[in-house]
Coordinates of N, CA and C in Angstrom, one line a residue:
L1 N -21.5 21.7 37.9 CA -20.4 20.8 38.0 C -20.6 19.5 37.2
A2 N -21.8 19.0 37.2 CA -22.1 17.8 36.5 C -22.0 18.0 35.0
N3 N -22.6 19.1 34.6 CA -22.5 19.5 33.1 C -21.1 19.6 32.6
T4 N -20.2 20.2 33.5 CA -18.8 20.4 33.1 C -18.1 19.0 32.8
N5 N -18.4 18.1 33.7 CA -17.8 16.7 33.6 C -18.3 16.1 32.3
R6 N -19.6 16.2 32.0 CA -20.1 15.6 30.7 C -19.4 16.2 29.5
G7 N -19.2 17.5 29.6 CA -18.6 18.2 28.5 C -17.2 17.8 28.3
T8 N -16.5 17.6 29.4 CA -15.1 17.2 29.3 C -15.0 15.8 28.8
R9 N -15.9 14.9 29.2 CA -15.9 13.5 28.8 C -16.3 13.5 27.3
G10 N -17.2 14.4 26.9 CA -17.6 14.4 25.5 C -16.4 14.9 24.6
L11 N -15.6 15.8 25.1 CA -14.4 16.3 24.3 C -13.4 15.2 24.2
A12 N -13.2 14.4 25.3 CA -12.2 13.3 25.4 C -12.6 12.3 24.4
F13 N -13.9 12.0 24.4 CA -14.5 10.9 23.5 C -14.3 11.4 22.0
A14 N -14.5 12.6 21.7 CA -14.4 13.1 20.4 C -12.9 13.1 19.9
A15 N -12.0 13.4 20.9 CA -10.6 13.4 20.6 C -10.1 12.0 20.3
R16 N -10.6 11.0 21.1 CA -10.2 9.6 20.9 C -10.8 9.1 19.5
R17 N -12.0 9.5 19.2 CA -12.6 9.1 18.0 C -11.8 9.7 16.8
A18 N -11.4 10.9 16.9 CA -10.6 11.5 15.8 C -9.3 10.8 15.7
H19 N -8.7 10.5 16.8 CA -7.4 9.8 16.8 C -7.5 8.4 16.1
H20 N -8.6 7.7 16.5 CA -8.8 6.4 15.9 C -9.1 6.5 14.4
R21 N -9.8 7.5 14.0 CA -10.1 7.8 12.6 C -8.8 8.0 11.8
T22 N -7.9 8.8 12.4 CA -6.6 9.1 11.8 C -5.8 7.8 11.6
M23 N -5.8 7.0 12.7 CA -5.0 5.8 12.7 C -5.6 4.9 11.6
F24 N -6.9 4.8 11.5 CA -7.5 3.9 10.5 C -7.2 4.4 9.1
R25 N -7.2 5.7 8.9 CA -6.8 6.2 7.5 C -5.4 5.9 7.2
G26 N -4.5 6.0 8.2 CA -3.1 5.6 8.0 C -2.9 4.1 7.6
L27 N -3.7 3.3 8.3 CA -3.7 1.8 8.0 C -4.2 1.6 6.6
V28 N -5.2 2.2 6.2 CA -5.8 2.1 4.9 C -4.8 2.6 3.8
H29 N -4.2 3.7 4.1 CA -3.2 4.2 3.2 C -2.0 3.3 3.0
R30 N -1.5 2.7 4.1 CA -0.4 1.8 4.0 C -0.8 0.5 3.3
W31 N -2.0 0.0 3.6 CA -2.5 -1.2 2.9 C -2.6 -0.9 1.4
R32 N -3.1 0.2 1.0 CA -3.2 0.6 -0.4 C -1.8 0.6 -1.1
L33 N -0.8 1.1 -0.4 CA 0.5 1.2 -0.9 C 1.0 -0.3 -1.1
L34 N 0.8 -1.1 -0.2 CA 1.2 -2.5 -0.2 C 0.5 -3.3 -1.3
S35 N -0.8 -3.1 -1.4 CA -1.6 -3.9 -2.3 C -1.4 -3.4 -3.8
A36 N -0.9 -2.2 -4.0 CA -0.6 -1.8 -5.3 C 0.6 -2.4 -5.9
R37 N 1.4 -3.1 -5.1 CA 2.6 -3.8 -5.6 C 2.3 -5.2 -6.1
D38 N 3.2 -5.7 -7.0 CA 3.0 -7.1 -7.4 C 3.5 -8.0 -6.3
G39 N 3.3 -9.3 -6.6 CA 3.6 -10.3 -5.6 C 5.1 -10.3 -5.2
V40 N 6.0 -10.2 -6.2 CA 7.4 -10.2 -5.9 C 7.8 -9.0 -5.0
E41 N 7.3 -7.8 -5.3 CA 7.6 -6.7 -4.5 C 7.1 -6.8 -3.1
R42 N 5.8 -7.3 -3.0 CA 5.3 -7.5 -1.6 C 6.1 -8.5 -0.8
C43 N 6.6 -9.5 -1.5 CA 7.5 -10.5 -0.8 C 8.8 -9.9 -0.4
S44 N 9.4 -9.0 -1.2 CA 10.6 -8.3 -0.9 C 10.4 -7.4 0.3
I45 N 9.3 -6.7 0.3 CA 9.0 -5.8 1.4 C 8.8 -6.6 2.7
A46 N 8.1 -7.7 2.6 CA 7.9 -8.6 3.8 C 9.3 -9.1 4.3
R47 N 10.2 -9.5 3.4 CA 11.5 -9.9 3.8 C 12.3 -8.8 4.4
A48 N 12.1 -7.5 4.0 CA 12.9 -6.4 4.5 C 12.3 -5.9 5.9
T49 N 11.1 -6.2 6.2 CA 10.4 -5.7 7.4 C 11.1 -6.3 8.7
L50 N 11.4 -7.6 8.7 CA 11.9 -8.2 9.9 C 13.3 -7.6 10.3
P51 N 14.3 -7.6 9.4 CA 15.5 -7.0 9.7 C 15.4 -5.5 10.1
L52 N 14.5 -4.8 9.4 CA 14.4 -3.3 9.7 C 13.8 -3.2 11.2
C53 N 12.8 -4.0 11.5 CA 12.3 -3.9 12.9 C 13.3 -4.3 13.9
A54 N 14.1 -5.4 13.6 CA 15.1 -5.8 14.5 C 16.2 -4.8 14.8
Y55 N 16.6 -4.1 13.7 CA 17.6 -3.1 13.9 C 17.1 -1.8 14.5
R56 N 15.8 -1.5 14.2 CA 15.2 -0.3 15.0 C 15.2 -0.6 16.4
L57 N 14.8 -1.8 16.8 CA 14.8 -2.2 18.3 C 16.2 -2.3 18.8
G58 N 17.1 -2.9 18.0 CA 18.4 -3.1 18.5 C 19.2 -1.8 18.8
L59 N 18.9 -0.8 17.9 CA 19.5 0.5 18.2 C 19.1 1.2 19.5
R60 N 18.0 0.8 20.0 CA 17.5 1.3 21.3 C 18.1 0.5 22.5
L61 N 18.4 -0.8 22.2 CA 18.7 -1.6 23.3 C 20.2 -2.1 23.4
L62 N 20.8 -2.2 22.2 CA 22.1 -2.8 22.2 C 23.2 -1.8 21.7
P63 N 24.5 -2.1 22.1 CA 25.6 -1.2 21.6 C 25.7 -1.4 20.0
F64 N 26.1 -0.3 19.4 CA 26.2 -0.3 17.9 C 27.2 -1.4 17.5
R65 N 28.2 -1.6 18.2 CA 29.2 -2.6 17.9 C 28.6 -4.0 17.6
W66 N 27.7 -4.3 18.5 CA 27.0 -5.6 18.4 C 26.2 -5.7 17.1
L67 N 25.5 -4.6 16.8 CA 24.6 -4.6 15.6 C 25.5 -4.7 14.4
G68 N 26.6 -4.0 14.4 CA 27.6 -4.1 13.3 C 28.1 -5.5 13.0
R69 N 28.4 -6.1 14.1 CA 28.9 -7.5 14.0 C 27.8 -8.4 13.5
L70 N 26.5 -8.2 13.9 CA 25.4 -9.0 13.4 C 25.2 -8.8 11.9
A71 N 25.3 -7.6 11.5 CA 25.1 -7.3 10.0 C 26.2 -8.0 9.2
L72 N 27.4 -7.9 9.7 CA 28.6 -8.5 9.0 C 28.6 -10.1 9.1
A73 N 28.0 -10.6 10.2 CA 28.0 -12.0 10.4 C 27.0 -12.8 9.6
T74 N 26.2 -12.0 8.9 CA 25.2 -12.7 8.0 C 25.9 -13.5 6.9
T75 N 25.5 -14.8 6.9 CA 26.2 -15.7 5.9 C 25.6 -15.5 4.5
P76 N 26.5 -15.2 3.6 CA 26.0 -15.1 2.2 C 25.5 -16.4 1.7
L77 N 24.3 -16.4 1.0 CA 23.8 -17.6 0.4 C 24.6 -17.9 -0.9
T78 N 24.9 -16.9 -1.7 CA 25.7 -17.1 -2.9 C 26.4 -15.8 -3.2
K79 N 27.5 -15.9 -4.0 CA 28.2 -14.8 -4.4 C 27.6 -14.3 -5.7
T80 N 27.5 -13.0 -5.9 CA 26.8 -12.5 -7.1 C 27.8 -11.6 -7.9
S81 N 27.6 -11.5 -9.2 CA 28.4 -10.7 -10.1 C 28.2 -9.3 -9.9
A82 N 29.0 -8.4 -10.4 CA 28.9 -6.9 -10.2 C 27.5 -6.4 -10.7
E83 N 27.2 -6.8 -11.9 CA 25.9 -6.4 -12.5 C 24.7 -6.8 -11.7
E84 N 24.7 -8.1 -11.3 CA 23.6 -8.7 -10.5 C 23.6 -8.0 -9.1
A85 N 24.8 -7.8 -8.6 CA 24.8 -7.2 -7.3 C 24.2 -5.8 -7.3
R86 N 24.5 -5.0 -8.2 CA 23.9 -3.6 -8.3 C 22.4 -3.7 -8.4
E87 N 21.9 -4.6 -9.3 CA 20.4 -4.7 -9.5 C 19.8 -5.2 -8.3
A88 N 20.4 -6.2 -7.6 CA 19.8 -6.8 -6.4 C 19.8 -5.8 -5.3
L89 N 20.9 -5.0 -5.2 CA 21.0 -4.0 -4.1 C 20.0 -2.9 -4.3
N90 N 19.7 -2.5 -5.5 CA 18.7 -1.5 -5.8 C 17.3 -2.1 -5.3
G91 N 17.0 -3.3 -5.6 CA 15.8 -3.9 -5.1 C 15.7 -4.0 -3.6
I92 N 16.8 -4.4 -3.0 CA 16.8 -4.4 -1.5 C 16.6 -3.0 -0.9
S93 N 17.3 -2.0 -1.5 CA 17.1 -0.7 -1.0 C 15.7 -0.2 -1.1
R94 N 15.0 -0.5 -2.3 CA 13.6 -0.1 -2.5 C 12.7 -0.8 -1.5
A95 N 13.0 -2.1 -1.2 CA 12.1 -2.9 -0.3 C 12.3 -2.3 1.1
V96 N 13.5 -2.0 1.5 CA 13.7 -1.5 2.9 C 13.0 -0.1 3.0
S97 N 13.2 0.7 2.0 CA 12.5 2.1 2.0 C 11.0 1.9 2.1
D98 N 10.4 1.0 1.3 CA 9.0 0.8 1.3 C 8.6 0.2 2.7
A99 N 9.3 -0.7 3.2 CA 9.0 -1.2 4.6 C 9.0 -0.1 5.6
A100 N 10.0 0.8 5.5 CA 10.1 1.9 6.5 C 8.8 2.8 6.4
V101 N 8.3 3.0 5.2 CA 7.1 3.8 5.0 C 5.9 3.1 5.6
L102 N 5.8 1.7 5.4 CA 4.7 1.0 5.8 C 4.6 0.8 7.3
L103 N 5.8 0.7 7.9 CA 5.8 0.6 9.4 C 5.5 1.8 10.1
K104 N 4.7 1.7 11.2 CA 4.4 2.9 11.9 C 5.6 3.3 12.8
G105 N 5.7 4.6 12.9 CA 6.9 5.1 13.7 C 8.0 5.6 12.7
T106 N 9.1 5.9 13.3 CA 10.2 6.4 12.4 C 11.3 5.3 12.3
S107 N 11.8 5.2 11.1 CA 12.9 4.3 10.9 C 14.1 5.3 10.5
T108 N 15.1 5.3 11.4 CA 16.2 6.2 11.1 C 17.0 5.7 9.9
C109 N 17.8 6.6 9.4 CA 18.7 6.2 8.3 C 19.7 5.1 8.7
L110 N 20.1 5.1 10.0 CA 21.0 4.1 10.4 C 20.3 2.7 10.5
A111 N 19.1 2.6 11.0 CA 18.4 1.4 11.0 C 18.1 0.8 9.6
Q112 N 17.8 1.8 8.7 CA 17.6 1.3 7.3 C 18.9 0.9 6.6
A113 N 20.0 1.6 6.9 CA 21.2 1.2 6.3 C 21.7 -0.1 6.8
L114 N 21.5 -0.4 8.1 CA 21.9 -1.7 8.7 C 21.1 -2.8 8.1
A115 N 19.8 -2.6 7.9 CA 18.9 -3.6 7.3 C 19.4 -3.9 5.8
V116 N 19.7 -2.8 5.1 CA 20.2 -3.0 3.7 C 21.5 -3.8 3.7
V117 N 22.4 -3.5 4.5 CA 23.7 -4.2 4.6 C 23.4 -5.7 5.0
H118 N 22.6 -5.9 5.9 CA 22.3 -7.2 6.4 C 21.7 -8.1 5.2
L119 N 20.7 -7.5 4.5 CA 20.1 -8.2 3.4 C 21.0 -8.4 2.2
A120 N 21.8 -7.4 2.0 CA 22.8 -7.5 0.9 C 23.8 -8.6 1.2
R121 N 24.3 -8.7 2.4 CA 25.3 -9.8 2.7 C 24.6 -11.1 2.6
R122 N 23.4 -11.3 2.9 CA 22.7 -12.6 2.6 C 22.7 -12.9 1.2
E123 N 22.7 -11.9 0.3 CA 22.7 -12.1 -1.1 C 24.1 -12.3 -1.7
G124 N 25.1 -12.2 -0.8 CA 26.5 -12.3 -1.3 C 27.0 -11.0 -1.8
I125 N 26.5 -9.8 -1.4 CA 26.9 -8.5 -1.9 C 27.7 -7.8 -0.8
D126 N 28.9 -7.3 -1.2 CA 29.8 -6.6 -0.2 C 29.4 -5.2 -0.2
A127 N 28.3 -4.8 0.4 CA 27.9 -3.4 0.5 C 28.6 -2.8 1.8
E128 N 28.8 -1.5 1.8 CA 29.5 -0.9 2.9 C 28.5 0.1 3.5
L129 N 28.5 0.1 4.9 CA 27.7 1.1 5.6 C 28.6 2.3 5.8
C130 N 28.2 3.5 5.5 CA 28.9 4.7 5.6 C 28.2 5.6 6.6
I131 N 28.9 6.3 7.4 CA 28.3 7.2 8.4 C 29.1 8.5 8.2
G132 N 28.4 9.6 8.1 CA 29.0 10.9 8.0 C 28.5 11.9 9.1
V133 N 29.3 12.9 9.5 CA 28.9 13.8 10.5 C 29.1 15.2 9.9
R134 N 28.4 16.2 10.5 CA 28.7 17.6 10.2 C 28.2 18.5 11.4
R135 N 28.7 19.7 11.4 CA 28.2 20.6 12.4 C 27.3 21.6 11.7
E136 N 26.1 21.8 12.3 CA 25.1 22.7 11.7 C 25.0 23.9 12.7
A137 N 25.2 25.1 12.3 CA 25.0 26.3 13.1 C 23.5 26.4 13.5
S138 N 23.3 26.5 14.8 CA 21.9 26.6 15.2 C 21.6 27.9 16.0
G139 N 22.6 28.7 16.3 CA 22.4 29.9 17.0 C 23.6 30.8 16.8
D140 N 23.7 31.8 17.7 CA 24.9 32.7 17.6 C 26.2 32.0 17.8
F141 N 26.3 31.2 18.9 CA 27.6 30.5 19.1 C 27.5 29.0 19.2
E142 N 26.3 28.5 19.1 CA 26.1 27.1 19.3 C 26.1 26.4 17.9
S143 N 26.5 25.2 17.9 CA 26.4 24.4 16.6 C 26.0 23.0 17.1
E144 N 25.3 22.4 16.2 CA 24.7 21.1 16.5 C 25.4 20.0 15.6
L145 N 25.8 18.9 16.2 CA 26.4 17.8 15.5 C 25.3 16.9 14.9
Q146 N 25.3 16.7 13.6 CA 24.4 15.9 12.9 C 25.1 14.7 12.3
G147 N 24.4 13.6 12.2 CA 24.9 12.4 11.6 C 23.9 11.8 10.5
H148 N 24.5 11.1 9.6 CA 23.7 10.5 8.6 C 24.3 9.1 8.2
A149 N 23.6 8.2 7.8 CA 24.1 6.9 7.4 C 23.5 6.5 6.0
W150 N 24.4 5.9 5.2 CA 24.0 5.4 3.8 C 24.8 4.2 3.5
V151 N 24.4 3.6 2.4 CA 25.1 2.3 1.9 C 25.7 2.6 0.6
E152 N 26.9 2.1 0.4 CA 27.7 2.3 -0.8 C 28.1 0.9 -1.4
L153 N 28.1 0.8 -2.7 CA 28.7 -0.4 -3.3 C 29.7 0.1 -4.3
E154 N 30.9 -0.3 -4.1 CA 32.1 0.1 -5.0 C 32.2 1.6 -5.1
G155 N 32.0 2.3 -4.0 CA 32.1 3.8 -4.0 C 30.9 4.6 -4.5
E156 N 29.8 3.9 -4.9 CA 28.6 4.6 -5.4 C 27.5 4.4 -4.4
I157 N 26.8 5.4 -4.1 CA 25.7 5.4 -3.1 C 24.5 4.6 -3.7
V158 N 24.1 3.6 -3.0 CA 23.0 2.7 -3.4 C 21.7 2.8 -2.5
H159 N 21.9 3.3 -1.3 CA 20.8 3.5 -0.4 C 21.0 4.8 0.3
G160 N 20.0 5.7 0.3 CA 20.1 6.9 1.0 C 19.6 8.1 0.0
D161 N 20.0 9.3 0.4 CA 19.6 10.4 -0.4 C 20.5 10.6 -1.6
N162 N 20.4 11.8 -2.2 CA 21.2 12.0 -3.4 C 22.7 12.4 -3.0
E163 N 23.5 12.5 -4.0 CA 24.9 12.7 -3.8 C 25.2 14.1 -3.1
Q164 N 24.4 15.1 -3.4 CA 24.6 16.4 -2.8 C 24.4 16.4 -1.3
T165 N 23.5 15.6 -0.8 CA 23.3 15.5 0.6 C 24.6 15.0 1.3
Y166 N 25.2 14.0 0.7 CA 26.4 13.4 1.4 C 27.7 14.3 1.3
Q167 N 27.7 15.2 0.3 CA 28.8 16.1 0.1 C 28.9 17.0 1.3
R168 N 27.8 17.3 2.0 CA 27.8 18.2 3.2 C 28.3 17.5 4.4
F169 N 28.4 16.1 4.4 CA 28.8 15.4 5.6 C 30.3 14.9 5.4
S170 N 31.0 15.0 6.5 CA 32.4 14.4 6.5 C 32.3 12.9 6.8
S171 N 32.6 12.1 5.8 CA 32.4 10.7 6.0 C 33.5 10.1 6.9
L172 N 33.0 9.2 7.8 CA 33.9 8.4 8.6 C 34.4 7.2 7.8
E173 N 35.4 6.5 8.2 CA 35.8 5.3 7.5 C 34.6 4.4 7.4
P174 N 34.5 3.6 6.4 CA 33.4 2.6 6.3 C 33.5 1.7 7.5
L175 N 32.3 1.6 8.2 CA 32.3 0.8 9.4 C 31.9 -0.6 9.1
L176 N 31.1 -0.9 8.2 CA 30.7 -2.2 7.8 C 30.9 -2.4 6.3
G177 N 31.4 -3.5 6.0 CA 31.6 -3.7 4.5 C 32.6 -4.8 4.3
K178 N 33.4 -4.7 3.4 CA 34.4 -5.7 3.0 C 35.2 -6.1 4.1
N179 N 35.3 -7.4 4.4 CA 36.2 -7.9 5.5 C 37.6 -8.1 4.9

């Protein structure tokens, strides 16, 4: 009986050690991704991290209506022209996507889209949060309802997957965007 306990403890120790090794490799990988960026990109990723974390947490704790109001209530610092808006929004989208990769855990498309809209509004860009739904057949008679969120600027997708992905979703009215 004593030998069995030692063997079990030894396996538990080995499993913990392997888990810590995997976590360390993940941290090193994320650190390399971040350190490969120049200072401006690192700054953008750092700026995108706080809203992304806040919206990830908020989606678990608060009604969506409140989060939508928060994203819309962001006061624009300045108004930007159409060309500058598209370029700035592409940078914001990249920073939020990179922050989502660097953060441990999952960042849903909705949390990312809310963070992009929040940051875009601070830059004076009228980006729109779009949500789509579809039914996916998962069995003989059952179907599963799926949802997806993305950000558009003047009808063009600026954050999210490619155009083909969104064609499969029935888009709801823009929920956040131009007031």
